[in-house]
CSV table of C-alpha atoms in Angstrom, one decimal:
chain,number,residue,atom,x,y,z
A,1,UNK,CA,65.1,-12.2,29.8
A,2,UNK,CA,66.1,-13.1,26.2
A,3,UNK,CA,69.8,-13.2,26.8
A,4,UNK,CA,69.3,-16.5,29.0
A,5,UNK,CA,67.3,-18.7,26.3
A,6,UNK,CA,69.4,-21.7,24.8
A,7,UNK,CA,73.1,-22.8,24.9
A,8,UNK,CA,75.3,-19.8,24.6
A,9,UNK,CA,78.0,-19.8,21.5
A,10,UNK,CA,81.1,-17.5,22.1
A,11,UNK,CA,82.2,-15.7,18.9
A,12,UNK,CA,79.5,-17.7,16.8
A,13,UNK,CA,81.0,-17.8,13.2
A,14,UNK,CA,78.0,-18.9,10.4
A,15,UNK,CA,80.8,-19.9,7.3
A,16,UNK,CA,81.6,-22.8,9.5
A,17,UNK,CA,78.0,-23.9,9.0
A,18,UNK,CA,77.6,-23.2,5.6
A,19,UNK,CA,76.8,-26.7,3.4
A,20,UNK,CA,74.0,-26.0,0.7
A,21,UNK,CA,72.7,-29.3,-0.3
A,22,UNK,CA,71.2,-31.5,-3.2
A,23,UNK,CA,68.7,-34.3,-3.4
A,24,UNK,CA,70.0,-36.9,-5.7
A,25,UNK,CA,66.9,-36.5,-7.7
A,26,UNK,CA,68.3,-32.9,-8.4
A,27,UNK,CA,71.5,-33.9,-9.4
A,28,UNK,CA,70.9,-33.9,-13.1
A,29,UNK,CA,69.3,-30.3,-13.0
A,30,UNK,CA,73.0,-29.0,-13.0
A,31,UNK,CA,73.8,-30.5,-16.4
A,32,UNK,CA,72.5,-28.9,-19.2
A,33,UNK,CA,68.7,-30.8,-21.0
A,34,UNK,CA,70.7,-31.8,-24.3
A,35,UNK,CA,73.5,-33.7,-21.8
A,36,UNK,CA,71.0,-35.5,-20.0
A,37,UNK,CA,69.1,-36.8,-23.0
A,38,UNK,CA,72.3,-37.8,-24.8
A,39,UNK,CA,73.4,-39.7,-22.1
A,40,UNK,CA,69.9,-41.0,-21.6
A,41,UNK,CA,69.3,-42.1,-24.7
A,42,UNK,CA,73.1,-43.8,-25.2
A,43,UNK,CA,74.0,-41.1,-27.7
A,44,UNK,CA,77.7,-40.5,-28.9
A,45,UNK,CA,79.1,-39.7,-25.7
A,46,UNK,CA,77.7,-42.5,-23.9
A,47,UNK,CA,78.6,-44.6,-26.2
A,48,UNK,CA,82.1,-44.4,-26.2
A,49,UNK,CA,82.1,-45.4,-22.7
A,50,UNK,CA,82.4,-41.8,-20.9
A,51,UNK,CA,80.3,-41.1,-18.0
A,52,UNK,CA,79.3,-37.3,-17.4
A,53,UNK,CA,80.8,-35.5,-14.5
A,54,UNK,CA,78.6,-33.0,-12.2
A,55,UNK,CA,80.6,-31.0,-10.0
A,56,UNK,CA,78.3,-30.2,-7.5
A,57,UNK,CA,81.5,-27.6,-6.2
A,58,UNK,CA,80.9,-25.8,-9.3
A,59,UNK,CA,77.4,-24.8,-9.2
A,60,UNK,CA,78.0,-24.1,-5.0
A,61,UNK,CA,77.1,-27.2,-3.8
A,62,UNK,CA,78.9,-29.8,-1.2
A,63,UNK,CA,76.6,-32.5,-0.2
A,64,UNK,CA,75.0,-34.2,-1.8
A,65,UNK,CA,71.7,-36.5,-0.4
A,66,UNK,CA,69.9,-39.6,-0.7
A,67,UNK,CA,66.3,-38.2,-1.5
A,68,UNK,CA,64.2,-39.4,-4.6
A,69,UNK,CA,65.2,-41.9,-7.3
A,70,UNK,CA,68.0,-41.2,-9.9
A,71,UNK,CA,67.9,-42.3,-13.5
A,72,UNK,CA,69.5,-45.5,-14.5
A,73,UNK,CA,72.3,-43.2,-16.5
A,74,UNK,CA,76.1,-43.9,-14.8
A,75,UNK,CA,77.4,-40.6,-13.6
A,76,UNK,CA,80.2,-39.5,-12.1
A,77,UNK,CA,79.3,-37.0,-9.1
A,78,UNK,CA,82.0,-34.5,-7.3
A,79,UNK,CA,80.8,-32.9,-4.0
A,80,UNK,CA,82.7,-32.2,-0.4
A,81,UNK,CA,80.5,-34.3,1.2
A,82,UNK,CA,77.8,-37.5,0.6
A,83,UNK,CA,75.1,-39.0,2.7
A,84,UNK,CA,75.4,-42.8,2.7
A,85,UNK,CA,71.8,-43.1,1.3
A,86,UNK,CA,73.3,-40.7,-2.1
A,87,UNK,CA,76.3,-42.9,-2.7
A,88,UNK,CA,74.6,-46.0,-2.4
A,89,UNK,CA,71.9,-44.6,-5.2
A,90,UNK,CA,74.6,-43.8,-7.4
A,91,UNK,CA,77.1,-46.6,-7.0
A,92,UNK,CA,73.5,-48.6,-8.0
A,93,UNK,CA,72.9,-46.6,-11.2
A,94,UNK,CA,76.6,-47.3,-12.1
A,95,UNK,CA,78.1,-44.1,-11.0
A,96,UNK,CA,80.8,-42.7,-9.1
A,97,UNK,CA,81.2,-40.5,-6.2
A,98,UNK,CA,84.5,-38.2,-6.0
A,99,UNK,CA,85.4,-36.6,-3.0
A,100,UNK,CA,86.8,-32.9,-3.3
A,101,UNK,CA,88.1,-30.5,-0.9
């Protein structure tokens, strides 16, 4: 019968699962075109010394992965939760990573 397939779960509750994710090649999709090239290109902002901030939290995000390649543009990256392989990519480019709760 199909009641006896797999591990039971009493009183399963899916929110404790919940963790939407990013690649770190994604990251910069969740600042706006005109940010990116600004910083990218050492504009005004970057050139007073200010990295930008994503806040993954903000666009329903909390971990943040290791996937892909990131730009060599420091950023400073907020998110619940990073994978080893993600801060290591963006300590590398010069970034930061802030943990939230």
């Amino acid at each position: 019968t199909q009641s006896t397939w797999g591990m039971r779960h009493f009183h399963l509750k899916r929110n404790r699962y919940y963790c939407p994710t990013v690649n770190v090649d994604h990251l910069w999709s969740l600042v706006s075109r005109q940010a990116y090239e600004s910083y990218k290109e050492g504009g005004s902002q970057a050139a007073s010394g200010k990295a930008p901030v994503i806040d993954c939290m903000r666009a329903g995000i909390f971990k943040v992965l290791g996937k892909g390649v990131l730009p060599d543009v420091p950023v400073v990256v907020k998110a619940r939760f990073f994978s080893k392989k993600a801060e290591r990519k963006i300590k590398e480019a010069g970034g930061a990573c802030v943990l939230t709760a």
